[in-house]
Amino acid sequence: MLNDLEFAYTPVRDKVRDLREYLDSARLRKELAVIENKLSDPALWANAALSQPLMRDRRRYEDQLASDDELVRRAGDIEAYFDLAREGESVESDLEREIKSLSDYVEKLEERTMLSGENDALNAIVTVHPGAGGTESQDWAEMLMRMYLRWAEQQGFKTEMNDYQDGEEAGIKSATFTVTGDYAFGLLSGETGVHRLVRISPFDQAKRRHTSFASVFISPEIDDSIEIDIKPDDIRTDTYRSGGKGGQHVNTTDSAVRITHIPTNIVVQCQNERSQHKNREKAMKMLRSRLYEYELDKKKAESKKLEDSKLDINFGSQIRSYVLQPYRIAKDHRTKVEVGDVDKVLDGFLDPFIRGYLLMRRNGGVPVVADVGDDLE
């Protein structure tokens, strides 16, 4: 039993060593000292464009140092358990539990080391639209929306609905919400694309199998420290009456706001707040994020970077399929990651897909299925 545990711990211990080398705590402390010195200047706090990025960097370095300390503590505990086991103490069950816990922690930490993109640490704005197909695709779009909301809840992230349009019979016509949490955009960035559902339709009396599509778009929530120039003449603002689910939450005035950026034809809308002013403020924030992502995509297209693996949002290039009939599986067509428990996926279990995408991105667009993990189901 002890030999088996030592064999199981060896790859985990190697990963801990590699992660600690990557984190390089001595370098982190030097970088943190430089930032602390800059932040000690009172004049800096008058300029949010300068102070906010430094605050963000400080928090990142502090988190990385805390992670390094946690690796040392957990590995030390496991070595202590091994010493006790060699002395004849019955601690095998404790050892097994601690090794599994450290392995899970290392996997999560490895994931964070892959989130090194310029905007990966930011919040995410998620937009879901149904494809052609009426009620079928609108119901599928609502299922996707719920999947991402459940995932965010499981991660401890906060969510806020910015815009929600009910479907005619069921589901939704569109939904846009913000996911607030560390690295929300980096974790969700690979979800942009077309998602395909195959199932026996609950809306078909003949119980035939239907294929439905919905598109997901993820953009980073850009803060005020990043300049996005939006000319007043380039936008058109329309107001309309909110169309929520009914009851006291429906506004009785034309407080909902739709903003169209004329040069790019990007449209954003917000109806969550009762105040037209607040809705416009949130819509402008969404527009800035969409425009920032739009400009990034243009640069990626021009330079033809391999990391730009986003597929066009059209209904012949789905990134993932969720099959409920005749068999049950969720499969990502880019990373080749498959999860047999599709119900678990639809309930927010996206970790294998997120990790698979991040590994593929790190590997220059080549799938790395073998490294995704053993807990795909």
mmCIF file of C-alpha atoms in Angstrom:
data_model
loop_
_atom_site.group_PDB
_atom_site.id
_atom_site.type_symbol
_atom_site.label_atom_id
_atom_site.label_comp_id
_atom_site.label_asym_id
_atom_site.label_seq_id
_atom_site.Cartn_x
_atom_site.Cartn_y
_atom_site.Cartn_z
ATOM 1 C CA MET A 1 0.000 0.000 0.000
ATOM 2 C CA LEU A 2 2.772 2.429 0.940
ATOM 3 C CA ASN A 3 4.683 1.650 -2.241
ATOM 4 C CA ASP A 4 1.549 2.345 -4.289
ATOM 5 C CA LEU A 5 1.107 5.703 -2.573
ATOM 6 C CA GLU A 6 4.749 6.631 -3.169
ATOM 7 C CA PHE A 7 4.331 5.687 -6.834
ATOM 8 C CA ALA A 8 1.149 7.827 -7.074
ATOM 9 C CA TYR A 9 2.827 10.780 -5.365
ATOM 10 C CA THR A 10 5.922 10.881 -7.612
ATOM 11 C CA PRO A 11 4.303 12.683 -10.603
ATOM 12 C CA VAL A 12 2.503 15.081 -8.237
ATOM 13 C CA ARG A 13 5.771 15.921 -6.482
ATOM 14 C CA ASP A 14 7.434 16.528 -9.870
ATOM 15 C CA LYS A 15 4.646 18.906 -10.866
ATOM 16 C CA VAL A 16 4.989 20.773 -7.562
ATOM 17 C CA ARG A 17 8.702 21.220 -8.251
ATOM 18 C CA ASP A 18 8.041 22.464 -11.797
ATOM 19 C CA LEU A 19 5.354 24.871 -10.618
ATOM 20 C CA ARG A 20 7.588 26.316 -7.903
ATOM 21 C CA GLU A 21 10.334 26.863 -10.466
ATOM 22 C CA TYR A 22 7.837 28.583 -12.746
ATOM 23 C CA LEU A 23 6.482 30.809 -9.972
ATOM 24 C CA ASP A 24 10.008 31.729 -8.818
ATOM 25 C CA SER A 25 9.133 33.238 -5.435
ATOM 26 C CA ALA A 26 12.402 35.240 -5.249
ATOM 27 C CA ARG A 27 11.538 37.009 -8.503
ATOM 28 C CA LEU A 28 7.947 37.601 -7.359
ATOM 29 C CA ARG A 29 9.113 39.258 -4.136
ATOM 30 C CA LYS A 30 11.428 41.580 -6.066
ATOM 31 C CA GLU A 31 8.624 42.529 -8.488
ATOM 32 C CA LEU A 32 6.235 43.069 -5.584
ATOM 33 C CA ALA A 33 8.727 45.332 -3.821
ATOM 34 C CA VAL A 34 9.019 47.501 -6.950
ATOM 35 C CA ILE A 35 5.227 47.815 -7.184
ATOM 36 C CA GLU A 36 4.863 48.608 -3.482
ATOM 37 C CA ASN A 37 7.449 51.368 -3.895
ATOM 38 C CA LYS A 38 5.497 52.894 -6.786
ATOM 39 C CA LEU A 39 2.202 52.640 -4.916
ATOM 40 C CA SER A 40 3.697 54.494 -1.951
ATOM 41 C CA ASP A 41 3.676 57.682 -4.055
ATOM 42 C CA PRO A 42 0.504 59.640 -3.057
ATOM 43 C CA ALA A 43 0.420 61.390 -6.447
ATOM 44 C CA LEU A 44 -0.141 58.055 -8.181
ATOM 45 C CA TRP A 45 -3.577 57.603 -6.621
ATOM 46 C CA ALA A 46 -4.901 60.651 -8.435
ATOM 47 C CA ASN A 47 -4.507 58.814 -11.743
ATOM 48 C CA ALA A 48 -6.643 55.663 -11.969
ATOM 49 C CA ALA A 49 -5.129 54.764 -15.337
ATOM 50 C CA LEU A 50 -1.771 54.325 -13.581
ATOM 51 C CA SER A 51 -2.810 53.013 -10.177
ATOM 52 C CA GLN A 52 -5.338 50.359 -11.265
ATOM 53 C CA PRO A 53 -2.927 48.264 -13.358
ATOM 54 C CA LEU A 54 -0.384 48.384 -10.521
ATOM 55 C CA MET A 55 -3.010 47.290 -8.009
ATOM 56 C CA ARG A 56 -3.971 44.441 -10.319
ATOM 57 C CA ASP A 57 -0.311 43.374 -10.668
ATOM 58 C CA ARG A 58 0.203 43.558 -6.900
ATOM 59 C CA ARG A 59 -2.757 41.318 -6.282
ATOM 60 C CA ARG A 60 -1.533 38.843 -8.913
ATOM 61 C CA TYR A 61 1.954 38.641 -7.378
ATOM 62 C CA GLU A 62 0.497 38.263 -3.881
ATOM 63 C CA ASP A 63 -1.767 35.454 -5.084
ATOM 64 C CA GLN A 64 1.172 33.695 -6.758
ATOM 65 C CA LEU A 65 3.274 33.953 -3.610
ATOM 66 C CA ALA A 66 0.382 32.577 -1.572
ATOM 67 C CA SER A 67 0.116 29.687 -4.045
ATOM 68 C CA ASP A 68 3.823 28.943 -3.662
ATOM 69 C CA ASP A 69 3.454 28.920 0.135
ATOM 70 C CA GLU A 70 0.476 26.568 -0.181
ATOM 71 C CA LEU A 71 2.462 24.156 -2.359
ATOM 72 C CA VAL A 72 5.267 24.092 0.217
ATOM 73 C CA ARG A 73 2.831 23.540 3.099
ATOM 74 C CA ARG A 74 0.882 20.719 1.420
ATOM 75 C CA ALA A 75 3.979 18.929 0.139
ATOM 76 C CA GLY A 76 5.523 19.195 3.602
ATOM 77 C CA ASP A 77 2.418 17.670 5.190
ATOM 78 C CA ILE A 78 2.543 14.731 2.766
ATOM 79 C CA GLU A 79 6.243 14.101 3.457
ATOM 80 C CA ALA A 80 5.449 14.118 7.192
ATOM 81 C CA TYR A 81 2.709 11.528 6.634
ATOM 82 C CA PHE A 82 5.158 9.349 4.693
ATOM 83 C CA ASP A 83 7.626 9.530 7.601
ATOM 84 C CA LEU A 84 4.893 8.421 10.010
ATOM 85 C CA ALA A 85 3.856 5.594 7.686
ATOM 86 C CA ARG A 86 7.440 4.328 7.481
ATOM 87 C CA GLU A 87 7.532 4.290 11.281
ATOM 88 C CA GLY A 88 4.505 2.007 11.303
ATOM 89 C CA GLU A 89 1.720 4.543 11.895
ATOM 90 C CA SER A 90 -1.598 3.783 10.155
ATOM 91 C CA VAL A 91 -1.932 6.969 8.096
ATOM 92 C CA GLU A 92 -2.452 5.504 4.613
ATOM 93 C CA SER A 93 -6.010 6.851 4.271
ATOM 94 C CA ASP A 94 -4.816 10.326 5.303
ATOM 95 C CA LEU A 95 -1.960 10.115 2.812
ATOM 96 C CA GLU A 96 -4.265 9.081 -0.014
ATOM 97 C CA ARG A 97 -6.623 11.969 0.753
ATOM 98 C CA GLU A 98 -3.816 14.544 0.939
ATOM 99 C CA ILE A 99 -2.181 13.355 -2.296
ATOM 100 C CA LYS A 100 -5.517 13.593 -4.121
ATOM 101 C CA SER A 101 -6.141 17.059 -2.660
ATOM 102 C CA LEU A 102 -2.679 18.293 -3.686
ATOM 103 C CA SER A 103 -3.096 16.793 -7.159
ATOM 104 C CA ASP A 104 -6.366 18.702 -7.621
ATOM 105 C CA TYR A 105 -4.770 21.913 -6.349
ATOM 106 C CA VAL A 106 -1.788 21.503 -8.692
ATOM 107 C CA GLU A 107 -4.120 20.982 -11.646
ATOM 108 C CA LYS A 108 -5.976 24.201 -10.868
ATOM 109 C CA LEU A 109 -2.708 26.065 -10.389
ATOM 110 C CA GLU A 110 -1.348 24.742 -13.692
ATOM 111 C CA GLU A 111 -4.497 26.078 -15.313
ATOM 112 C CA ARG A 112 -3.812 29.530 -13.899
ATOM 113 C CA THR A 113 -0.258 29.501 -15.260
ATOM 114 C CA MET A 114 -1.784 29.102 -18.722
ATOM 115 C CA LEU A 115 -3.826 32.277 -18.214
ATOM 116 C CA SER A 116 -1.131 34.734 -19.226
ATOM 117 C CA GLY A 117 -3.015 36.663 -21.922
ATOM 118 C CA GLU A 118 -3.302 40.434 -21.679
ATOM 119 C CA ASN A 119 -6.959 40.301 -20.618
ATOM 120 C CA ASP A 120 -7.184 36.833 -19.068
ATOM 121 C CA ALA A 121 -7.433 38.208 -15.516
ATOM 122 C CA LEU A 122 -10.462 40.391 -16.333
ATOM 123 C CA ASN A 123 -14.169 39.784 -15.827
ATOM 124 C CA ALA A 124 -16.103 38.266 -18.730
ATOM 125 C CA ILE A 125 -19.176 39.445 -20.614
ATOM 126 C CA VAL A 126 -21.131 36.460 -21.955
ATOM 127 C CA THR A 127 -23.667 36.767 -24.775
ATOM 128 C CA VAL A 128 -25.856 33.855 -25.895
ATOM 129 C CA HIS A 129 -27.981 33.852 -29.060
ATOM 130 C CA PRO A 130 -30.131 31.057 -30.505
ATOM 131 C CA GLY A 131 -29.634 29.981 -34.095
ATOM 132 C CA ALA A 132 -32.256 29.316 -36.712
ATOM 133 C CA GLY A 133 -34.982 26.957 -35.568
ATOM 134 C CA GLY A 134 -37.395 28.974 -33.455
ATOM 135 C CA THR A 135 -38.459 27.422 -30.162
ATOM 136 C CA GLU A 136 -35.959 24.542 -30.379
ATOM 137 C CA SER A 137 -32.880 26.773 -30.601
ATOM 138 C CA GLN A 138 -34.297 29.330 -28.168
ATOM 139 C CA ASP A 139 -34.733 26.580 -25.576
ATOM 140 C CA TRP A 140 -31.169 25.403 -26.271
ATOM 141 C CA ALA A 141 -29.872 28.958 -25.828
ATOM 142 C CA GLU A 142 -31.508 29.093 -22.395
ATOM 143 C CA MET A 143 -29.922 25.750 -21.480
ATOM 144 C CA LEU A 144 -26.511 27.156 -22.441
ATOM 145 C CA MET A 145 -27.137 30.316 -20.444
ATOM 146 C CA ARG A 146 -27.995 28.202 -17.398
ATOM 147 C CA MET A 147 -24.864 26.077 -17.941
ATOM 148 C CA TYR A 148 -22.586 29.119 -17.772
ATOM 149 C CA LEU A 149 -24.449 30.593 -14.799
ATOM 150 C CA ARG A 150 -24.106 27.285 -12.940
ATOM 151 C CA TRP A 151 -20.401 27.086 -13.841
ATOM 152 C CA ALA A 152 -19.847 30.616 -12.510
ATOM 153 C CA GLU A 153 -21.682 29.760 -9.294
ATOM 154 C CA GLN A 154 -19.508 26.663 -8.804
ATOM 155 C CA GLN A 155 -16.367 28.783 -9.272
ATOM 156 C CA GLY A 156 -17.527 31.257 -6.644
ATOM 157 C CA PHE A 157 -17.930 33.991 -9.271
ATOM 158 C CA LYS A 158 -20.659 36.620 -9.224
ATOM 159 C CA THR A 159 -22.995 37.085 -12.180
ATOM 160 C CA GLU A 160 -25.173 39.995 -13.215
ATOM 161 C CA MET A 161 -27.747 39.875 -16.000
ATOM 162 C CA ASN A 162 -27.373 42.853 -18.343
ATOM 163 C CA ASP A 163 -29.970 41.971 -20.946
ATOM 164 C CA TYR A 164 -32.537 39.182 -21.223
ATOM 165 C CA GLN A 165 -35.073 38.631 -23.997
ATOM 166 C CA ASP A 166 -37.681 35.901 -23.532
ATOM 167 C CA GLY A 167 -38.391 33.454 -26.338
ATOM 168 C CA GLU A 168 -41.818 33.447 -27.922
ATOM 169 C CA GLU A 169 -42.884 30.050 -26.537
ATOM 170 C CA ALA A 170 -39.890 28.899 -24.504
ATOM 171 C CA GLY A 171 -36.227 29.693 -23.996
ATOM 172 C CA ILE A 172 -34.597 33.009 -24.842
ATOM 173 C CA LYS A 173 -34.040 35.222 -27.862
ATOM 174 C CA SER A 174 -30.832 36.547 -26.325
ATOM 175 C CA ALA A 175 -29.075 37.024 -23.007
ATOM 176 C CA THR A 176 -26.019 39.003 -21.945
ATOM 177 C CA PHE A 177 -24.528 38.784 -18.472
ATOM 178 C CA THR A 178 -21.279 39.661 -16.705
ATOM 179 C CA VAL A 179 -19.219 37.069 -14.853
ATOM 180 C CA THR A 180 -17.140 38.753 -12.146
ATOM 181 C CA GLY A 181 -14.141 36.927 -10.731
ATOM 182 C CA ASP A 182 -10.399 36.474 -11.120
ATOM 183 C CA TYR A 183 -9.513 35.180 -14.612
ATOM 184 C CA ALA A 184 -13.164 34.847 -15.629
ATOM 185 C CA PHE A 185 -12.398 35.970 -19.184
ATOM 186 C CA GLY A 186 -9.331 33.770 -19.529
ATOM 187 C CA LEU A 187 -11.238 30.713 -18.352
ATOM 188 C CA LEU A 188 -14.252 31.364 -20.588
ATOM 189 C CA SER A 189 -12.431 32.709 -23.656
ATOM 190 C CA GLY A 190 -12.499 29.330 -25.416
ATOM 191 C CA GLU A 191 -16.302 29.134 -25.214
ATOM 192 C CA THR A 192 -16.823 31.608 -28.066
ATOM 193 C CA GLY A 193 -18.397 29.834 -31.023
ATOM 194 C CA VAL A 194 -21.356 27.749 -32.085
ATOM 195 C CA HIS A 195 -22.695 25.051 -29.756
ATOM 196 C CA ARG A 196 -24.769 22.154 -31.149
ATOM 197 C CA LEU A 197 -27.422 20.109 -29.344
ATOM 198 C CA VAL A 198 -28.856 16.773 -30.545
ATOM 199 C CA ARG A 199 -31.875 15.443 -28.640
ATOM 200 C CA ILE A 200 -35.425 14.165 -28.816
ATOM 201 C CA SER A 201 -37.379 17.398 -28.958
ATOM 202 C CA PRO A 202 -39.730 18.083 -26.016
ATOM 203 C CA PHE A 203 -41.686 20.307 -28.404
ATOM 204 C CA ASP A 204 -42.257 17.636 -31.073
ATOM 205 C CA GLN A 205 -45.321 15.463 -30.485
ATOM 206 C CA ALA A 206 -43.843 12.842 -32.831
ATOM 207 C CA LYS A 207 -40.763 12.597 -30.548
ATOM 208 C CA ARG A 208 -38.313 13.025 -33.410
ATOM 209 C CA ARG A 209 -34.646 13.804 -32.989
ATOM 210 C CA HIS A 210 -33.728 17.471 -33.563
ATOM 211 C CA THR A 211 -30.445 19.333 -33.953
ATOM 212 C CA SER A 212 -30.298 22.861 -32.535
ATOM 213 C CA PHE A 213 -27.619 25.540 -32.594
ATOM 214 C CA ALA A 214 -26.798 28.542 -30.435
ATOM 215 C CA SER A 215 -23.864 30.938 -30.464
ATOM 216 C CA VAL A 216 -21.822 32.133 -27.505
ATOM 217 C CA PHE A 217 -19.606 35.202 -27.517
ATOM 218 C CA ILE A 218 -17.195 36.032 -24.681
ATOM 219 C CA SER A 219 -15.528 39.432 -24.342
ATOM 220 C CA PRO A 220 -13.417 40.914 -21.521
ATOM 221 C CA GLU A 221 -14.957 43.614 -19.353
ATOM 222 C CA ILE A 222 -12.577 46.477 -20.069
ATOM 223 C CA ASP A 223 -11.951 48.785 -17.137
ATOM 224 C CA ASP A 224 -11.339 52.525 -17.247
ATOM 225 C CA SER A 225 -7.569 52.112 -17.355
ATOM 226 C CA ILE A 226 -7.787 50.989 -21.017
ATOM 227 C CA GLU A 227 -8.612 53.760 -23.446
ATOM 228 C CA ILE A 228 -11.266 53.018 -26.068
ATOM 229 C CA ASP A 229 -12.137 56.029 -28.215
ATOM 230 C CA ILE A 230 -15.849 56.113 -29.047
ATOM 231 C CA LYS A 231 -16.941 59.168 -30.996
ATOM 232 C CA PRO A 232 -20.441 60.461 -30.189
ATOM 233 C CA ASP A 233 -21.267 60.640 -33.909
ATOM 234 C CA ASP A 234 -20.446 56.945 -34.287
ATOM 235 C CA ILE A 235 -23.182 55.687 -31.980
ATOM 236 C CA ARG A 236 -26.967 55.624 -32.130
ATOM 237 C CA THR A 237 -28.887 55.250 -28.871
ATOM 238 C CA ASP A 238 -32.444 53.901 -28.777
ATOM 239 C CA THR A 239 -34.657 53.479 -25.739
ATOM 240 C CA TYR A 240 -37.472 51.004 -25.349
ATOM 241 C CA ARG A 241 -39.664 49.401 -22.723
ATOM 242 C CA SER A 242 -38.042 46.522 -20.850
ATOM 243 C CA GLY A 243 -39.397 43.074 -21.651
ATOM 244 C CA GLY A 244 -38.495 40.874 -18.709
ATOM 245 C CA LYS A 245 -40.285 37.928 -17.154
ATOM 246 C CA GLY A 246 -43.116 39.996 -15.703
ATOM 247 C CA GLY A 247 -44.219 41.126 -12.258
ATOM 248 C CA GLN A 248 -42.631 43.929 -10.318
ATOM 249 C CA HIS A 249 -39.293 43.652 -12.147
ATOM 250 C CA VAL A 250 -40.668 44.915 -15.457
ATOM 251 C CA ASN A 251 -40.098 48.611 -16.006
ATOM 252 C CA THR A 252 -43.150 50.617 -16.942
ATOM 253 C CA THR A 253 -41.118 53.343 -18.648
ATOM 254 C CA ASP A 254 -38.815 53.300 -21.677
ATOM 255 C CA SER A 255 -35.709 52.796 -19.544
ATOM 256 C CA ALA A 256 -34.057 50.005 -21.538
ATOM 257 C CA VAL A 257 -31.196 51.171 -23.768
ATOM 258 C CA ARG A 258 -29.864 49.857 -27.076
ATOM 259 C CA ILE A 259 -26.631 51.335 -28.483
ATOM 260 C CA THR A 260 -25.475 50.732 -32.051
ATOM 261 C CA HIS A 261 -21.873 51.452 -33.036
ATOM 262 C CA ILE A 262 -22.416 52.497 -36.628
ATOM 263 C CA PRO A 263 -18.914 51.884 -38.112
ATOM 264 C CA THR A 264 -18.774 48.266 -36.888
ATOM 265 C CA ASN A 265 -22.521 47.570 -36.588
ATOM 266 C CA ILE A 266 -21.926 46.236 -33.072
ATOM 267 C CA VAL A 267 -25.146 46.389 -31.033
ATOM 268 C CA VAL A 268 -25.374 46.184 -27.234
ATOM 269 C CA GLN A 269 -28.368 46.601 -24.984
ATOM 270 C CA CYS A 270 -29.140 46.717 -21.293
ATOM 271 C CA GLN A 271 -32.475 46.637 -19.479
ATOM 272 C CA ASN A 272 -31.526 45.303 -16.057
ATOM 273 C CA GLU A 273 -31.648 48.646 -14.227
ATOM 274 C CA ARG A 274 -34.738 50.771 -13.620
ATOM 275 C CA SER A 275 -32.833 53.925 -14.493
ATOM 276 C CA GLN A 276 -32.234 54.764 -18.154
ATOM 277 C CA HIS A 277 -29.002 56.480 -17.126
ATOM 278 C CA LYS A 278 -27.655 53.351 -15.412
ATOM 279 C CA ASN A 279 -28.695 51.163 -18.340
ATOM 280 C CA ARG A 280 -26.872 53.482 -20.734
ATOM 281 C CA GLU A 281 -23.792 53.451 -18.513
ATOM 282 C CA LYS A 282 -23.707 49.655 -18.485
ATOM 283 C CA ALA A 283 -24.410 49.451 -22.222
ATOM 284 C CA MET A 284 -21.476 51.785 -22.928
ATOM 285 C CA LYS A 285 -19.237 49.576 -20.790
ATOM 286 C CA MET A 286 -20.353 46.551 -22.797
ATOM 287 C CA LEU A 287 -19.733 48.426 -26.039
ATOM 288 C CA ARG A 288 -16.203 49.357 -24.989
ATOM 289 C CA SER A 289 -15.490 45.697 -24.248
ATOM 290 C CA ARG A 290 -16.932 44.543 -27.565
ATOM 291 C CA LEU A 291 -14.941 47.170 -29.494
ATOM 292 C CA TYR A 292 -11.756 46.211 -27.694
ATOM 293 C CA GLU A 293 -12.291 42.562 -28.613
ATOM 294 C CA TYR A 294 -13.169 43.606 -32.171
ATOM 295 C CA GLU A 295 -9.863 45.456 -32.558
ATOM 296 C CA LEU A 296 -7.943 42.535 -31.066
ATOM 297 C CA ASP A 297 -9.574 40.163 -33.530
ATOM 298 C CA LYS A 298 -8.607 42.429 -36.428
ATOM 299 C CA LYS A 299 -4.993 42.403 -35.290
ATOM 300 C CA LYS A 300 -5.035 38.633 -34.889
ATOM 301 C CA ALA A 301 -6.463 38.195 -38.382
ATOM 302 C CA GLU A 302 -3.798 40.436 -39.849
ATOM 303 C CA SER A 303 -0.928 38.655 -38.118
ATOM 304 C CA LYS A 304 -2.521 35.187 -38.533
ATOM 305 C CA LYS A 305 -1.472 34.105 -35.078
ATOM 306 C CA LEU A 306 -2.025 30.425 -34.297
ATOM 307 C CA GLU A 307 -3.526 31.309 -30.937
ATOM 308 C CA ASP A 308 -6.482 32.886 -32.706
ATOM 309 C CA SER A 309 -8.516 29.703 -32.895
ATOM 310 C CA LYS A 310 -11.967 31.253 -32.694
ATOM 311 C CA LEU A 311 -14.384 29.891 -35.268
ATOM 312 C CA ASP A 312 -16.747 32.120 -37.193
ATOM 313 C CA ILE A 313 -20.199 32.221 -35.673
ATOM 314 C CA ASN A 314 -22.013 30.340 -38.395
ATOM 315 C CA PHE A 315 -24.043 27.217 -38.111
ATOM 316 C CA GLY A 316 -21.688 24.938 -40.031
ATOM 317 C CA SER A 317 -18.689 25.317 -37.738
ATOM 318 C CA GLN A 318 -19.741 24.304 -34.236
ATOM 319 C CA ILE A 319 -17.003 24.120 -31.637
ATOM 320 C CA ARG A 320 -18.803 21.620 -29.407
ATOM 321 C CA SER A 321 -21.624 19.108 -29.627
ATOM 322 C CA TYR A 322 -23.886 17.972 -26.804
ATOM 323 C CA VAL A 323 -25.594 14.721 -27.798
ATOM 324 C CA LEU A 324 -28.500 13.414 -25.719
ATOM 325 C CA GLN A 325 -29.839 10.957 -28.323
ATOM 326 C CA PRO A 326 -29.131 8.256 -29.603
ATOM 327 C CA TYR A 327 -26.074 8.178 -27.275
ATOM 328 C CA ARG A 328 -24.957 10.632 -24.578
ATOM 329 C CA ILE A 329 -21.738 12.606 -24.845
ATOM 330 C CA ALA A 330 -20.379 16.144 -24.947
ATOM 331 C CA LYS A 331 -17.457 16.552 -27.363
ATOM 332 C CA ASP A 332 -15.282 19.545 -28.209
ATOM 333 C CA HIS A 333 -14.377 19.408 -31.900
ATOM 334 C CA ARG A 334 -11.239 21.518 -31.506
ATOM 335 C CA THR A 335 -9.579 19.934 -28.488
ATOM 336 C CA LYS A 336 -11.109 16.426 -28.930
ATOM 337 C CA VAL A 337 -12.040 16.422 -25.230
ATOM 338 C CA GLU A 338 -15.076 14.221 -24.528
ATOM 339 C CA VAL A 339 -17.227 13.887 -21.409
ATOM 340 C CA GLY A 340 -19.732 11.058 -21.187
ATOM 341 C CA ASP A 341 -21.881 12.586 -18.442
ATOM 342 C CA VAL A 342 -23.479 15.276 -20.605
ATOM 343 C CA ASP A 343 -26.029 16.123 -17.893
ATOM 344 C CA LYS A 344 -23.155 17.024 -15.577
ATOM 345 C CA VAL A 345 -21.711 19.252 -18.299
ATOM 346 C CA LEU A 346 -25.040 21.028 -18.812
ATOM 347 C CA ASP A 347 -25.114 21.555 -15.048
ATOM 348 C CA GLY A 348 -21.874 23.549 -15.224
ATOM 349 C CA PHE A 349 -19.069 20.966 -15.317
ATOM 350 C CA LEU A 350 -16.861 22.684 -17.901
ATOM 351 C CA ASP A 351 -13.430 22.134 -16.337
ATOM 352 C CA PRO A 352 -12.218 19.452 -18.821
ATOM 353 C CA PHE A 353 -13.196 21.619 -21.800
ATOM 354 C CA ILE A 354 -11.637 24.770 -20.336
ATOM 355 C CA ARG A 355 -8.424 22.962 -19.456
ATOM 356 C CA GLY A 356 -8.314 21.298 -22.878
ATOM 357 C CA TYR A 357 -8.656 24.642 -24.638
ATOM 358 C CA LEU A 358 -5.983 26.309 -22.498
ATOM 359 C CA LEU A 359 -3.574 23.424 -23.128
ATOM 360 C CA MET A 360 -4.275 23.631 -26.859
ATOM 361 C CA ARG A 361 -3.704 27.391 -26.823
ATOM 362 C CA ARG A 362 -0.414 26.942 -24.975
ATOM 363 C CA ASN A 363 0.582 24.263 -27.480
ATOM 364 C CA GLY A 364 0.092 26.545 -30.492
ATOM 365 C CA GLY A 365 -3.338 25.240 -31.484
ATOM 366 C CA VAL A 366 -2.532 21.519 -31.249
ATOM 367 C CA PRO A 367 -4.897 19.463 -29.022
ATOM 368 C CA VAL A 368 -3.316 17.944 -25.898
ATOM 369 C CA VAL A 369 -6.069 15.569 -24.792
ATOM 370 C CA ALA A 370 -3.770 13.299 -22.792
ATOM 371 C CA ASP A 371 -2.945 16.098 -20.343
ATOM 372 C CA VAL A 372 -6.492 17.219 -19.648
ATOM 373 C CA GLY A 373 -6.959 14.919 -16.668
ATOM 374 C CA ASP A 374 -8.558 11.676 -15.621
ATOM 375 C CA ASP A 375 -11.756 13.169 -14.200
ATOM 376 C CA LEU A 376 -13.523 13.717 -17.512
ATOM 377 C CA GLU A 377 -16.550 11.978 -16.133
#
